[in-house]
Amino acid sequence: DAGVTQSPTHLIKTRGQQVTLRCSPKSGHDTVSWYQQALGQGPQFIFQYYEEEERQRGNFPDRFSGHQFPNYSSELNVNALLLGDSALYLCASSLVDSNQPQHFGDGTRLSIL
Amino acid sequence: ILNVEQSPQSLHVQEGDSTNFTCSFPSSNFYALHWYRWETAKSPEALFVMTLNGDEKKKGRISATLNTKEGYSYLYIKGSQPEDSATYLCAFGAGDYKLSFGAGTTVTVRA
């Protein structure tokens, strides 16, 4: 039973570029959430997707956008990259109820030069 | 922005000793409190999801309690082992599909 998979593992970009991160949820899960974890902080909620719609969003600018596909996989897109976007990006999948535990992928480490 | 605080930030424990640490969260609009364990080079792993005031959950040597009225949860590790070394994260849910995470407590168990 495959868990949550994220790709790529590491990515290096320069300021102003655009990036797309990908996530495949755990089998049977229909909800995908994205988090940004900067050094020394806990994961910060970016947004959550359910039924191919953004259901909730955290305090992130419009440069951060996403998509969920019919097979429940998801993408996180970040435009006009800033140095401050350097972080570990975590994807988590779950069943639709907020009382369900989230299952995390290993993350994508994004470095902006 | 919801304030979820964890203390201490880090602690060192001798193998065999027991320890505990705290997660503080808003006492209003409570829906769920999650605990995750995050070992180095791995992904965060769910330990508990707690929803009721007074809830107590146990998984092996790890247990957690919940007080929603005063806004805190304790995580206990009994008889710490080296494999318990990890960062322990708590996350508060207000029922709006967002989880607000604390910065974590990093536990190092010394043999």
PDB file of C-alpha atoms in Angstrom:
ATOM      1  CA  ASP A   1       0.000   0.000   0.000  1.00  0.00           C
ATOM      2  CA  ALA A   2       1.823   3.092  -1.241  1.00  0.00           C
ATOM      3  CA  GLY A   3       1.926   6.016   1.119  1.00  0.00           C
ATOM      4  CA  VAL A   4       2.091   9.665   0.132  1.00  0.00           C
ATOM      5  CA  THR A   5       4.699  10.306  -2.538  1.00  0.00           C
ATOM      6  CA  GLN A   6       6.139  13.671  -3.460  1.00  0.00           C
ATOM      7  CA  SER A   7       8.363  14.735  -6.317  1.00  0.00           C
ATOM      8  CA  PRO A   8      10.936  15.994  -6.773  1.00  0.00           C
ATOM      9  CA  THR A   9      12.892  15.413  -3.575  1.00  0.00           C
ATOM     10  CA  HIS A  10      15.100  18.464  -4.019  1.00  0.00           C
ATOM     11  CA  LEU A  11      14.885  21.464  -6.293  1.00  0.00           C
ATOM     12  CA  ILE A  12      17.060  24.512  -6.843  1.00  0.00           C
ATOM     13  CA  LYS A  13      15.597  27.592  -8.516  1.00  0.00           C
ATOM     14  CA  THR A  14      16.515  31.233  -8.887  1.00  0.00           C
ATOM     15  CA  ARG A  15      14.503  34.281  -7.888  1.00  0.00           C
ATOM     16  CA  GLY A  16      11.655  35.084 -10.241  1.00  0.00           C
ATOM     17  CA  GLN A  17      11.302  31.568 -11.590  1.00  0.00           C
ATOM     18  CA  GLN A  18       8.260  29.341 -11.253  1.00  0.00           C
ATOM     19  CA  VAL A  19       8.094  25.874  -9.722  1.00  0.00           C
ATOM     20  CA  THR A  20       5.649  22.957  -9.670  1.00  0.00           C
ATOM     21  CA  LEU A  21       5.685  20.350  -6.917  1.00  0.00           C
ATOM     22  CA  ARG A  22       3.717  17.127  -7.154  1.00  0.00           C
ATOM     23  CA  CYS A  23       1.983  14.855  -4.676  1.00  0.00           C
ATOM     24  CA  SER A  24       0.235  11.488  -4.906  1.00  0.00           C
ATOM     25  CA  PRO A  25      -1.960  10.763  -1.906  1.00  0.00           C
ATOM     26  CA  LYS A  26      -2.168   7.550   0.053  1.00  0.00           C
ATOM     27  CA  SER A  27      -4.478   5.035  -1.572  1.00  0.00           C
ATOM     28  CA  GLY A  28      -8.076   5.656  -0.518  1.00  0.00           C
ATOM     29  CA  HIS A  29      -7.530   9.267   0.537  1.00  0.00           C
ATOM     30  CA  ASP A  30      -9.467  12.042  -1.176  1.00  0.00           C
ATOM     31  CA  THR A  31      -8.106  15.172   0.521  1.00  0.00           C
ATOM     32  CA  VAL A  32      -4.682  16.755   0.012  1.00  0.00           C
ATOM     33  CA  SER A  33      -3.142  19.529   2.103  1.00  0.00           C
ATOM     34  CA  TRP A  34       0.072  21.419   1.443  1.00  0.00           C
ATOM     35  CA  TYR A  35       2.382  22.878   4.081  1.00  0.00           C
ATOM     36  CA  GLN A  36       5.508  24.998   4.067  1.00  0.00           C
ATOM     37  CA  GLN A  37       8.080  24.365   6.742  1.00  0.00           C
ATOM     38  CA  ALA A  38      10.786  26.957   7.215  1.00  0.00           C
ATOM     39  CA  LEU A  39      13.796  26.298   9.420  1.00  0.00           C
ATOM     40  CA  GLY A  40      12.923  26.303  13.129  1.00  0.00           C
ATOM     41  CA  GLN A  41       9.185  26.521  12.571  1.00  0.00           C
ATOM     42  CA  GLY A  42       6.315  24.109  12.435  1.00  0.00           C
ATOM     43  CA  PRO A  43       4.589  23.355   9.152  1.00  0.00           C
ATOM     44  CA  GLN A  44       2.478  26.294   7.942  1.00  0.00           C
ATOM     45  CA  PHE A  45      -0.802  25.476   6.170  1.00  0.00           C
ATOM     46  CA  ILE A  46      -0.867  26.652   2.555  1.00  0.00           C
ATOM     47  CA  PHE A  47      -4.145  25.172   1.285  1.00  0.00           C
ATOM     48  CA  GLN A  48      -6.285  22.053   1.104  1.00  0.00           C
ATOM     49  CA  TYR A  49      -7.901  20.431  -1.904  1.00  0.00           C
ATOM     50  CA  TYR A  50     -10.982  18.242  -1.931  1.00  0.00           C
ATOM     51  CA  GLU A  51     -13.074  17.204  -4.927  1.00  0.00           C
ATOM     52  CA  GLU A  52     -10.690  19.139  -7.182  1.00  0.00           C
ATOM     53  CA  GLU A  53     -11.489  22.420  -5.411  1.00  0.00           C
ATOM     54  CA  GLU A  54      -9.453  24.540  -3.011  1.00  0.00           C
ATOM     55  CA  ARG A  55     -11.474  24.125   0.162  1.00  0.00           C
ATOM     56  CA  GLN A  56      -9.428  26.266   2.544  1.00  0.00           C
ATOM     57  CA  ARG A  57      -6.407  28.509   2.303  1.00  0.00           C
ATOM     58  CA  GLY A  58      -3.812  29.746   4.761  1.00  0.00           C
ATOM     59  CA  ASN A  59      -2.045  33.132   4.834  1.00  0.00           C
ATOM     60  CA  PHE A  60      -0.104  32.745   1.620  1.00  0.00           C
ATOM     61  CA  PRO A  61      -0.072  35.125  -1.349  1.00  0.00           C
ATOM     62  CA  ASP A  62      -1.688  34.381  -4.683  1.00  0.00           C
ATOM     63  CA  ARG A  63       1.739  33.386  -6.025  1.00  0.00           C
ATOM     64  CA  PHE A  64       0.954  30.051  -4.388  1.00  0.00           C
ATOM     65  CA  SER A  65      -1.637  28.099  -6.327  1.00  0.00           C
ATOM     66  CA  GLY A  66      -2.612  24.494  -6.648  1.00  0.00           C
ATOM     67  CA  HIS A  67      -4.608  21.914  -8.415  1.00  0.00           C
ATOM     68  CA  GLN A  68      -6.162  18.543  -7.660  1.00  0.00           C
ATOM     69  CA  PHE A  69      -6.755  16.000 -10.391  1.00  0.00           C
ATOM     70  CA  PRO A  70      -9.576  13.443 -10.695  1.00  0.00           C
ATOM     71  CA  ASN A  71      -7.247  10.734  -9.332  1.00  0.00           C
ATOM     72  CA  TYR A  72      -6.795  12.928  -6.184  1.00  0.00           C
ATOM     73  CA  SER A  73      -3.146  13.730  -6.924  1.00  0.00           C
ATOM     74  CA  SER A  74      -2.204  17.366  -6.516  1.00  0.00           C
ATOM     75  CA  GLU A  75       0.227  20.023  -7.617  1.00  0.00           C
ATOM     76  CA  LEU A  76       1.546  23.086  -5.836  1.00  0.00           C
ATOM     77  CA  ASN A  77       2.688  25.940  -8.077  1.00  0.00           C
ATOM     78  CA  VAL A  78       4.700  28.909  -6.893  1.00  0.00           C
ATOM     79  CA  ASN A  79       5.289  31.855  -9.230  1.00  0.00           C
ATOM     80  CA  ALA A  80       7.807  34.697  -9.023  1.00  0.00           C
ATOM     81  CA  LEU A  81       9.951  32.855  -6.501  1.00  0.00           C
ATOM     82  CA  LEU A  82      11.476  34.826  -3.647  1.00  0.00           C
ATOM     83  CA  LEU A  83      14.438  33.933  -1.464  1.00  0.00           C
ATOM     84  CA  GLY A  84      11.971  33.524   1.414  1.00  0.00           C
ATOM     85  CA  ASP A  85      10.226  30.693  -0.418  1.00  0.00           C
ATOM     86  CA  SER A  86      13.171  28.445   0.400  1.00  0.00           C
ATOM     87  CA  ALA A  87      11.693  25.756   2.617  1.00  0.00           C
ATOM     88  CA  LEU A  88      10.564  22.160   2.906  1.00  0.00           C
ATOM     89  CA  TYR A  89       7.176  21.685   1.257  1.00  0.00           C
ATOM     90  CA  LEU A  90       5.102  18.883   2.719  1.00  0.00           C
ATOM     91  CA  CYS A  91       2.078  17.238   1.223  1.00  0.00           C
ATOM     92  CA  ALA A  92      -0.382  15.404   3.447  1.00  0.00           C
ATOM     93  CA  SER A  93      -3.375  13.308   2.502  1.00  0.00           C
ATOM     94  CA  SER A  94      -6.351  12.271   4.571  1.00  0.00           C
ATOM     95  CA  LEU A  95      -9.986  11.327   4.423  1.00  0.00           C
ATOM     96  CA  VAL A  96     -12.360  14.265   4.180  1.00  0.00           C
ATOM     97  CA  ASP A  97     -13.149  14.584   7.913  1.00  0.00           C
ATOM     98  CA  SER A  98     -10.842  16.949   9.823  1.00  0.00           C
ATOM     99  CA  ASN A  99     -10.768  14.432  12.670  1.00  0.00           C
ATOM    100  CA  GLN A 100      -8.815  12.025  10.549  1.00  0.00           C
ATOM    101  CA  PRO A 101      -5.014  11.889  10.902  1.00  0.00           C
ATOM    102  CA  GLN A 102      -2.972  13.270   8.061  1.00  0.00           C
ATOM    103  CA  HIS A 103      -0.421  11.113   6.268  1.00  0.00           C
ATOM    104  CA  PHE A 104       2.638  13.020   5.149  1.00  0.00           C
ATOM    105  CA  GLY A 105       5.058  12.578   2.305  1.00  0.00           C
ATOM    106  CA  ASP A 106       8.795  13.025   2.687  1.00  0.00           C
ATOM    107  CA  GLY A 107       8.622  16.566   1.347  1.00  0.00           C
ATOM    108  CA  THR A 108      10.308  18.568  -1.386  1.00  0.00           C
ATOM    109  CA  ARG A 109      13.258  20.699  -0.326  1.00  0.00           C
ATOM    110  CA  LEU A 110      13.144  23.914  -2.396  1.00  0.00           C
ATOM    111  CA  SER A 111      16.171  26.186  -2.430  1.00  0.00           C
ATOM    112  CA  ILE A 112      16.034  29.620  -4.047  1.00  0.00           C
ATOM    113  CA  LEU A 113      19.317  31.217  -5.116  1.00  0.00           C
TER     114      LEU A 113
ATOM    115  CA  ILE B   1      -3.257  33.335  12.886  1.00  0.00           C
ATOM    116  CA  LEU B   2      -3.848  30.761  15.630  1.00  0.00           C
ATOM    117  CA  ASN B   3      -1.171  30.558  18.315  1.00  0.00           C
ATOM    118  CA  VAL B   4      -0.071  26.989  19.025  1.00  0.00           C
ATOM    119  CA  GLU B   5       2.896  26.795  21.336  1.00  0.00           C
ATOM    120  CA  GLN B   6       4.964  23.832  22.403  1.00  0.00           C
ATOM    121  CA  SER B   7       7.333  23.684  25.340  1.00  0.00           C
ATOM    122  CA  PRO B   8      10.069  23.014  25.888  1.00  0.00           C
ATOM    123  CA  GLN B   9      11.632  23.518  22.470  1.00  0.00           C
ATOM    124  CA  SER B  10      14.006  20.631  23.138  1.00  0.00           C
ATOM    125  CA  LEU B  11      14.865  18.206  25.876  1.00  0.00           C
ATOM    126  CA  HIS B  12      17.393  15.504  26.594  1.00  0.00           C
ATOM    127  CA  VAL B  13      16.343  12.359  28.415  1.00  0.00           C
ATOM    128  CA  GLN B  14      18.351   9.474  29.790  1.00  0.00           C
ATOM    129  CA  GLU B  15      17.366   6.090  28.401  1.00  0.00           C
ATOM    130  CA  GLY B  16      14.797   4.523  30.686  1.00  0.00           C
ATOM    131  CA  ASP B  17      13.564   7.824  32.119  1.00  0.00           C
ATOM    132  CA  SER B  18      10.079   9.160  31.517  1.00  0.00           C
ATOM    133  CA  THR B  19       9.316  12.614  30.221  1.00  0.00           C
ATOM    134  CA  ASN B  20       6.466  14.849  29.180  1.00  0.00           C
ATOM    135  CA  PHE B  21       5.937  18.086  27.294  1.00  0.00           C
ATOM    136  CA  THR B  22       3.165  20.522  26.528  1.00  0.00           C
ATOM    137  CA  CYS B  23       1.123  21.849  23.651  1.00  0.00           C
ATOM    138  CA  SER B  24      -0.920  25.030  24.267  1.00  0.00           C
ATOM    139  CA  PHE B  25      -3.684  26.081  21.892  1.00  0.00           C
ATOM    140  CA  PRO B  26      -6.690  28.419  21.773  1.00  0.00           C
ATOM    141  CA  SER B  27      -9.472  27.282  24.078  1.00  0.00           C
ATOM    142  CA  SER B  28     -12.179  28.573  21.734  1.00  0.00           C
ATOM    143  CA  ASN B  29     -13.447  26.965  18.519  1.00  0.00           C
ATOM    144  CA  PHE B  30     -11.795  23.666  19.385  1.00  0.00           C
ATOM    145  CA  TYR B  31     -12.399  20.805  16.958  1.00  0.00           C
ATOM    146  CA  ALA B  32      -9.407  18.457  17.174  1.00  0.00           C
ATOM    147  CA  LEU B  33      -5.858  18.230  18.472  1.00  0.00           C
ATOM    148  CA  HIS B  34      -3.339  16.144  16.536  1.00  0.00           C
ATOM    149  CA  TRP B  35       0.045  14.794  17.648  1.00  0.00           C
ATOM    150  CA  TYR B  36       2.723  13.740  15.160  1.00  0.00           C
ATOM    151  CA  ARG B  37       6.182  12.240  15.568  1.00  0.00           C
ATOM    152  CA  TRP B  38       8.833  13.314  13.079  1.00  0.00           C
ATOM    153  CA  GLU B  39      12.036  11.332  12.996  1.00  0.00           C
ATOM    154  CA  THR B  40      15.078  12.597  11.141  1.00  0.00           C
ATOM    155  CA  ALA B  41      15.045  11.735   7.423  1.00  0.00           C
ATOM    156  CA  LYS B  42      11.481  10.454   7.633  1.00  0.00           C
ATOM    157  CA  SER B  43       8.039  11.965   7.175  1.00  0.00           C
ATOM    158  CA  PRO B  44       5.809  13.023  10.093  1.00  0.00           C
ATOM    159  CA  GLU B  45       3.822  10.111  11.489  1.00  0.00           C
ATOM    160  CA  ALA B  46       0.436  10.507  13.152  1.00  0.00           C
ATOM    161  CA  LEU B  47       0.314   9.488  16.804  1.00  0.00           C
ATOM    162  CA  PHE B  48      -3.079  10.658  18.030  1.00  0.00           C
ATOM    163  CA  VAL B  49      -6.121  12.692  17.055  1.00  0.00           C
ATOM    164  CA  MET B  50      -8.012  13.877  20.111  1.00  0.00           C
ATOM    165  CA  THR B  51     -11.420  15.497  20.031  1.00  0.00           C
ATOM    166  CA  LEU B  52     -13.048  15.374  23.479  1.00  0.00           C
ATOM    167  CA  ASN B  53     -12.146  17.253  26.649  1.00  0.00           C
ATOM    168  CA  GLY B  54     -10.539  14.798  29.048  1.00  0.00           C
ATOM    169  CA  ASP B  55      -9.528  12.451  26.231  1.00  0.00           C
ATOM    170  CA  GLU B  56      -6.608  10.180  26.959  1.00  0.00           C
ATOM    171  CA  LYS B  57      -4.903   8.204  24.194  1.00  0.00           C
ATOM    172  CA  LYS B  58      -2.148   5.621  24.421  1.00  0.00           C
ATOM    173  CA  LYS B  59       0.137   3.981  21.867  1.00  0.00           C
ATOM    174  CA  GLY B  60       2.738   1.722  23.405  1.00  0.00           C
ATOM    175  CA  ARG B  61       4.833   3.790  25.810  1.00  0.00           C
ATOM    176  CA  ILE B  62       3.457   7.095  24.521  1.00  0.00           C
ATOM    177  CA  SER B  63       0.281   8.646  25.843  1.00  0.00           C
ATOM    178  CA  ALA B  64      -1.479  11.990  25.613  1.00  0.00           C
ATOM    179  CA  THR B  65      -4.093  13.921  27.552  1.00  0.00           C
ATOM    180  CA  LEU B  66      -6.331  16.759  26.466  1.00  0.00           C
ATOM    181  CA  ASN B  67      -7.854  19.742  28.279  1.00  0.00           C
ATOM    182  CA  THR B  68      -9.884  21.789  25.818  1.00  0.00           C
ATOM    183  CA  LYS B  69     -11.293  24.176  28.440  1.00  0.00           C
ATOM    184  CA  GLU B  70      -7.871  25.495  29.387  1.00  0.00           C
ATOM    185  CA  GLY B  71      -6.274  24.822  25.998  1.00  0.00           C
ATOM    186  CA  TYR B  72      -3.475  22.358  26.602  1.00  0.00           C
ATOM    187  CA  SER B  73      -2.386  18.821  25.867  1.00  0.00           C
ATOM    188  CA  TYR B  74       0.421  16.801  27.399  1.00  0.00           C
ATOM    189  CA  LEU B  75       2.405  14.081  25.662  1.00  0.00           C
ATOM    190  CA  TYR B  76       4.089  11.520  27.903  1.00  0.00           C
ATOM    191  CA  ILE B  77       6.852   9.073  27.026  1.00  0.00           C
ATOM    192  CA  LYS B  78       7.347   6.311  29.570  1.00  0.00           C
ATOM    193  CA  GLY B  79      10.721   4.571  29.824  1.00  0.00           C
ATOM    194  CA  SER B  80      12.316   6.491  26.946  1.00  0.00           C
ATOM    195  CA  GLN B  81      14.270   4.517  24.363  1.00  0.00           C
ATOM    196  CA  PRO B  82      16.720   5.792  21.716  1.00  0.00           C
ATOM    197  CA  GLU B  83      14.100   5.166  19.025  1.00  0.00           C
ATOM    198  CA  ASP B  84      11.885   7.765  20.721  1.00  0.00           C
ATOM    199  CA  SER B  85      14.324  10.464  19.611  1.00  0.00           C
ATOM    200  CA  ALA B  86      12.310  12.689  17.286  1.00  0.00           C
ATOM    201  CA  THR B  87      10.522  16.003  17.006  1.00  0.00           C
ATOM    202  CA  TYR B  88       6.992  15.832  18.342  1.00  0.00           C
ATOM    203  CA  LEU B  89       4.510  18.203  16.714  1.00  0.00           C
ATOM    204  CA  CYS B  90       1.046  19.112  17.852  1.00  0.00           C
ATOM    205  CA  ALA B  91      -1.559  20.666  15.567  1.00  0.00           C
ATOM    206  CA  PHE B  92      -4.810  22.445  16.419  1.00  0.00           C
ATOM    207  CA  GLY B  93      -7.890  22.134  14.274  1.00  0.00           C
ATOM    208  CA  ALA B  94     -10.786  24.578  14.534  1.00  0.00           C
ATOM    209  CA  GLY B  95     -13.062  22.653  12.195  1.00  0.00           C
ATOM    210  CA  ASP B  96     -12.255  24.831   9.181  1.00  0.00           C
ATOM    211  CA  TYR B  97     -10.054  22.183   7.502  1.00  0.00           C
ATOM    212  CA  LYS B  98      -6.862  24.021   8.543  1.00  0.00           C
ATOM    213  CA  LEU B  99      -4.354  22.557  10.970  1.00  0.00           C
ATOM    214  CA  SER B 100      -2.174  25.030  12.881  1.00  0.00           C
ATOM    215  CA  PHE B 101       1.067  23.418  13.962  1.00  0.00           C
ATOM    216  CA  GLY B 102       3.354  24.250  16.841  1.00  0.00           C
ATOM    217  CA  ALA B 103       7.110  24.467  16.273  1.00  0.00           C
ATOM    218  CA  GLY B 104       7.639  21.108  17.953  1.00  0.00           C
ATOM    219  CA  THR B 105       9.511  19.625  20.896  1.00  0.00           C
ATOM    220  CA  THR B 106      12.715  17.827  19.924  1.00  0.00           C
ATOM    221  CA  VAL B 107      13.449  14.869  22.180  1.00  0.00           C
ATOM    222  CA  THR B 108      16.912  13.326  22.328  1.00  0.00           C
ATOM    223  CA  VAL B 109      17.242  10.088  24.285  1.00  0.00           C
ATOM    224  CA  ARG B 110      20.764   9.415  25.541  1.00  0.00           C
ATOM    225  CA  ALA B 111      21.838   5.800  25.948  1.00  0.00           C
TER     226      ALA B 111
END
